[in-house]
PDB file of C-alpha atoms and ligand atoms in Angstrom:
ATOM      1  CA  MET W   1     107.240  82.221  78.323  1.00 56.00           C
ATOM      2  CA  THR W   2     105.961  83.899  81.418  1.00 81.00           C
ATOM      3  CA  TYR W   3     108.069  85.919  83.770  1.00 81.00           C
ATOM      4  CA  LYS W   4     107.809  83.241  86.433  1.00 85.00           C
ATOM      5  CA  ASN W   5     108.814  80.454  84.105  1.00 89.00           C
ATOM      6  CA  SER W   6     111.817  82.453  82.966  1.00 89.00           C
ATOM      7  CA  PHE W   7     112.920  82.778  86.566  1.00 92.00           C
ATOM      8  CA  ARG W   8     112.428  79.053  87.234  1.00 92.00           C
ATOM      9  CA  GLU W   9     114.435  78.278  84.137  1.00 92.00           C
ATOM     10  CA  TYR W  10     117.215  80.602  85.274  1.00 93.00           C
ATOM     11  CA  LEU W  11     117.293  78.956  88.698  1.00 94.00           C
ATOM     12  CA  GLY W  12     117.389  75.507  87.116  1.00 94.00           C
ATOM     13  CA  LYS W  13     120.262  76.438  84.846  1.00 94.00           C
ATOM     14  CA  HIS W  14     122.244  77.563  87.849  1.00 93.00           C
ATOM     15  CA  GLY W  15     121.462  74.517  89.938  1.00 94.00           C
ATOM     16  CA  LEU W  16     119.166  76.459  92.266  1.00 93.00           C
ATOM     17  CA  LYS W  17     115.764  75.348  93.422  1.00 91.00           C
ATOM     18  CA  ALA W  18     112.551  77.251  92.855  1.00 89.00           C
ATOM     19  CA  THR W  19     111.697  77.170  96.529  1.00 92.00           C
ATOM     20  CA  ARG W  20     108.367  78.322  97.893  1.00 93.00           C
ATOM     21  CA  GLN W  21     110.115  81.265  99.540  1.00 94.00           C
ATOM     22  CA  ARG W  22     111.568  82.392  96.234  1.00 94.00           C
ATOM     23  CA  GLU W  23     108.129  82.095  94.631  1.00 93.00           C
ATOM     24  CA  VAL W  24     106.556  84.166  97.398  1.00 94.00           C
ATOM     25  CA  ILE W  25     109.224  86.835  96.987  1.00 95.00           C
ATOM     26  CA  LEU W  26     108.781  86.861  93.217  1.00 93.00           C
ATOM     27  CA  ASP W  27     104.999  87.218  93.573  1.00 91.00           C
ATOM     28  CA  ALA W  28     105.414  90.071  96.006  1.00 93.00           C
ATOM     29  CA  PHE W  29     107.932  91.758  93.742  1.00 92.00           C
ATOM     30  CA  LEU W  30     105.651  91.488  90.714  1.00 88.00           C
ATOM     31  CA  SER W  31     102.597  92.840  92.506  1.00 87.00           C
ATOM     32  CA  ALA W  32     104.333  95.520  94.557  1.00 83.00           C
ATOM     33  CA  GLY W  33     105.084  97.932  91.747  1.00 75.00           C
ATOM     34  CA  SER W  34     108.295  99.574  90.677  1.00 80.00           C
ATOM     35  CA  HIS W  35     111.452 100.906  92.281  1.00 90.00           C
ATOM     36  CA  LEU W  36     111.362  98.903  95.472  1.00 91.00           C
ATOM     37  CA  SER W  37     114.326  98.705  97.765  1.00 94.00           C
ATOM     38  CA  THR W  38     115.108  95.391  99.442  1.00 95.00           C
ATOM     39  CA  GLU W  39     113.965  96.882 102.733  1.00 95.00           C
ATOM     40  CA  GLU W  40     110.582  97.940 101.314  1.00 94.00           C
ATOM     41  CA  LEU W  41     109.918  94.573  99.698  1.00 95.00           C
ATOM     42  CA  TYR W  42     111.011  92.778 102.844  1.00 96.00           C
ATOM     43  CA  ARG W  43     108.560  94.801 104.942  1.00 95.00           C
ATOM     44  CA  THR W  44     105.695  93.937 102.570  1.00 94.00           C
ATOM     45  CA  ILE W  45     106.528  90.235 102.602  1.00 95.00           C
ATOM     46  CA  ARG W  46     107.039  90.041 106.352  1.00 95.00           C
ATOM     47  CA  GLU W  47     103.410  90.941 107.025  1.00 93.00           C
ATOM     48  CA  LYS W  48     102.138  87.677 105.553  1.00 92.00           C
ATOM     49  CA  ASN W  49     105.288  85.569 105.651  1.00 94.00           C
ATOM     50  CA  PRO W  50     107.182  86.218 108.866  1.00 94.00           C
ATOM     51  CA  GLY W  51     109.362  83.170 108.137  1.00 94.00           C
ATOM     52  CA  ILE W  52     111.123  84.821 105.226  1.00 96.00           C
ATOM     53  CA  GLY W  53     114.256  86.653 106.264  1.00 96.00           C
ATOM     54  CA  TYR W  54     115.795  89.829 104.922  1.00 97.00           C
ATOM     55  CA  ALA W  55     118.799  87.926 103.561  1.00 97.00           C
ATOM     56  CA  THR W  56     116.573  85.664 101.470  1.00 96.00           C
ATOM     57  CA  VAL W  57     114.750  88.655  99.992  1.00 96.00           C
ATOM     58  CA  HIS W  58     118.091  90.315  99.285  1.00 96.00           C
ATOM     59  CA  ARG W  59     119.514  87.229  97.580  1.00 96.00           C
ATOM     60  CA  THR W  60     116.394  86.615  95.518  1.00 96.00           C
ATOM     61  CA  LEU W  61     116.334  90.198  94.254  1.00 95.00           C
ATOM     62  CA  LYS W  62     119.988  89.856  93.292  1.00 95.00           C
ATOM     63  CA  LEU W  63     119.202  86.648  91.420  1.00 95.00           C
ATOM     64  CA  LEU W  64     116.390  88.419  89.588  1.00 93.00           C
ATOM     65  CA  ALA W  65     118.806  91.150  88.583  1.00 93.00           C
ATOM     66  CA  GLU W  66     121.437  88.638  87.471  1.00 93.00           C
ATOM     67  CA  SER W  67     118.873  86.792  85.394  1.00 90.00           C
ATOM     68  CA  GLY W  68     118.003  90.042  83.649  1.00 87.00           C
ATOM     69  CA  LEU W  69     114.389  89.876  84.832  1.00 88.00           C
ATOM     70  CA  ALA W  70     114.852  92.826  87.143  1.00 91.00           C
ATOM     71  CA  ALA W  71     116.919  95.948  86.758  1.00 89.00           C
ATOM     72  CA  GLN W  72     118.825  97.593  89.567  1.00 91.00           C
ATOM     73  CA  ARG W  73     118.445 101.325  89.915  1.00 90.00           C
ATOM     74  CA  HIS W  74     120.391 103.773  92.008  1.00 90.00           C
ATOM     75  CA  PHE W  75     118.663 107.083  92.462  1.00 89.00           C
ATOM     76  CA  GLY W  76     121.194 108.731  94.710  1.00 84.00           C
ATOM     77  CA  ASP W  77     119.545 108.047  98.073  1.00 84.00           C
ATOM     78  CA  GLY W  78     121.893 105.205  98.924  1.00 88.00           C
ATOM     79  CA  HIS W  79     119.317 102.477  98.246  1.00 90.00           C
ATOM     80  CA  THR W  80     119.468  99.914  95.490  1.00 93.00           C
ATOM     81  CA  ARG W  81     116.025  99.734  93.949  1.00 94.00           C
ATOM     82  CA  TYR W  82     114.631  97.043  91.716  1.00 94.00           C
ATOM     83  CA  GLU W  83     112.095  97.071  88.944  1.00 90.00           C
ATOM     84  CA  CYS W  84     110.897  94.572  86.367  1.00 85.00           C
ATOM     85  CA  SER W  85     112.866  94.881  83.223  1.00 79.00           C
ATOM     86  CA  SER W  86     111.853  93.988  79.735  1.00 65.00           C
ATOM     87  CA  GLU W  87     112.145  95.624  76.356  1.00 58.00           C
ATOM     88  CA  GLU W  88     108.435  96.410  76.149  1.00 61.00           C
ATOM     89  CA  GLN W  89     108.499  98.097  79.503  1.00 73.00           C
ATOM     90  CA  HIS W  90     111.316 100.516  78.791  1.00 84.00           C
ATOM     91  CA  HIS W  91     110.882 103.873  80.447  1.00 89.00           C
ATOM     92  CA  ASP W  92     113.021 106.600  81.915  1.00 92.00           C
ATOM     93  CA  HIS W  93     112.830 108.456  85.210  1.00 94.00           C
ATOM     94  CA  LEU W  94     112.329 111.856  86.789  1.00 96.00           C
ATOM     95  CA  ILE W  95     113.545 111.772  90.392  1.00 95.00           C
ATOM     96  CA  CYS W  96     112.666 114.341  93.044  1.00 95.00           C
ATOM     97  CA  THR W  97     115.718 115.064  95.190  1.00 94.00           C
ATOM     98  CA  VAL W  98     113.557 116.402  98.021  1.00 94.00           C
ATOM     99  CA  CYS W  99     110.893 113.745  98.641  1.00 93.00           C
ATOM    100  CA  GLY W 100     112.253 110.897  96.534  1.00 90.00           C
ATOM    101  CA  THR W 101     109.218 110.615  94.274  1.00 92.00           C
ATOM    102  CA  ILE W 102     110.023 108.749  91.088  1.00 92.00           C
ATOM    103  CA  ILE W 103     108.063 109.546  87.953  1.00 94.00           C
ATOM    104  CA  GLU W 104     108.278 107.204  84.992  1.00 91.00           C
ATOM    105  CA  PHE W 105     108.007 108.537  81.487  1.00 94.00           C
ATOM    106  CA  GLU W 106     108.364 107.362  77.975  1.00 92.00           C
ATOM    107  CA  ASN W 107     109.139 109.734  75.170  1.00 94.00           C
ATOM    108  CA  PRO W 108     109.631 108.367  71.651  1.00 93.00           C
ATOM    109  CA  GLY W 109     111.259 111.637  70.594  1.00 96.00           C
ATOM    110  CA  ILE W 110     113.980 111.350  73.251  1.00 95.00           C
ATOM    111  CA  GLU W 111     114.524 107.692  72.413  1.00 94.00           C
ATOM    112  CA  ARG W 112     114.986 108.584  68.739  1.00 95.00           C
ATOM    113  CA  LEU W 113     117.392 111.419  69.530  1.00 96.00           C
ATOM    114  CA  GLN W 114     119.557 109.047  71.559  1.00 95.00           C
ATOM    115  CA  GLU W 115     119.704 106.671  68.600  1.00 95.00           C
ATOM    116  CA  GLN W 116     120.719 109.566  66.372  1.00 96.00           C
ATOM    117  CA  VAL W 117     123.481 110.706  68.711  1.00 97.00           C
ATOM    118  CA  ALA W 118     124.834 107.167  68.963  1.00 96.00           C
ATOM    119  CA  ALA W 119     124.665 106.648  65.201  1.00 96.00           C
ATOM    120  CA  ARG W 120     126.608 109.848  64.640  1.00 97.00           C
ATOM    121  CA  HIS W 121     129.416 108.297  66.660  1.00 97.00           C
ATOM    122  CA  GLY W 122     129.128 104.914  64.978  1.00 97.00           C
ATOM    123  CA  PHE W 123     127.955 103.595  68.320  1.00 96.00           C
ATOM    124  CA  VAL W 124     125.400 100.837  68.835  1.00 94.00           C
ATOM    125  CA  ILE W 125     123.248 101.192  71.958  1.00 91.00           C
ATOM    126  CA  GLU W 126     122.628  98.050  73.958  1.00 86.00           C
ATOM    127  CA  GLN W 127     120.770  99.724  76.761  1.00 83.00           C
ATOM    128  CA  HIS W 128     120.502 103.079  78.401  1.00 89.00           C
ATOM    129  CA  ARG W 129     119.027 104.758  81.422  1.00 87.00           C
ATOM    130  CA  LEU W 130     118.004 108.345  81.585  1.00 92.00           C
ATOM    131  CA  GLU W 131     117.600 109.814  85.058  1.00 93.00           C
ATOM    132  CA  ILE W 132     116.629 113.426  85.496  1.00 96.00           C
ATOM    133  CA  TYR W 133     116.978 114.903  88.972  1.00 96.00           C
ATOM    134  CA  GLY W 134     115.083 117.880  90.316  1.00 96.00           C
ATOM    135  CA  ARG W 135     111.979 118.889  92.241  1.00 96.00           C
ATOM    136  CA  CYS W 136     108.544 117.406  91.754  1.00 96.00           C
ATOM    137  CA  ALA W 137     105.436 119.566  91.421  1.00 96.00           C
ATOM    138  CA  GLY W 138     104.392 118.827  95.004  1.00 96.00           C
ATOM    139  CA  CYS W 139     107.717 119.959  96.468  1.00 96.00           C
ATOM    140  CA  LEU W 140     107.721 123.109  94.345  1.00 94.00           C
ATOM    141  CA  VAL W 141     104.322 124.079  95.745  1.00 91.00           C
ATOM    142  CA  LYS W 142     105.582 123.527  99.302  1.00 87.00           C
ATOM    143  CA  LYS W 143     108.615 125.678  98.627  1.00 80.00           C
ATOM    144  CA  GLU W 144     106.488 128.500  97.243  1.00 81.00           C
ATOM    145  CA  LYS W 145     104.249 128.392 100.314  1.00 81.00           C
ATOM    146  CA  LYS W 146     107.239 128.613 102.627  1.00 80.00           C
ATOM    147  CA  GLN W 147     108.573 131.630 100.743  1.00 79.00           C
ATOM    148  CA  ALA W 148     105.182 133.338 100.926  1.00 75.00           C
ATOM    149  CA  ILE W 149     105.136 133.192 104.714  1.00 67.00           C
TER     150      ILE W 149
HETATM  151 ZN1   ZN J   1     114.821 105.673  77.410  1.00 63.91          ZN
HETATM  152 ZN1   ZN J   2     109.175 115.935  95.643  1.00 63.91          ZN
HETATM  153 ZN1   ZN J   3     110.959 102.749  86.565  1.00 63.91          ZN
END
């Protein structure tokens, strides 16, 4: 089952139509990369599809999140961001608090440790998100330069 078919199926189940606008938004979402805010996706879509409004983009992203095909992320800058979500694509995030850069990483060791911690508490993990906040390499260099002056 492809991602698109899953979304169509979800819409069908909820009595919603797979309109052309929704398809356009889904395509844009899938090709635009990760961690997009509604505003950013809307701006991308508007270039080629001026007829699609912000509200439609907003609603479609919410539907994607409700269907489980997208995950909502909040990285502390006041924006809700969306990314594709699936088991195979699990990753965690390093977030720069200065420039907002988001770095994705995957570390089997960390994943295993989390399982161990949960098991120790008789806890079964359904999902998790690990977000580490700090300064990216680029911002650290800038800071050092400023101090040198
Ligand atoms: Zn993880
Ligand atoms: Zn940075
Ligand atoms: Zn991500």
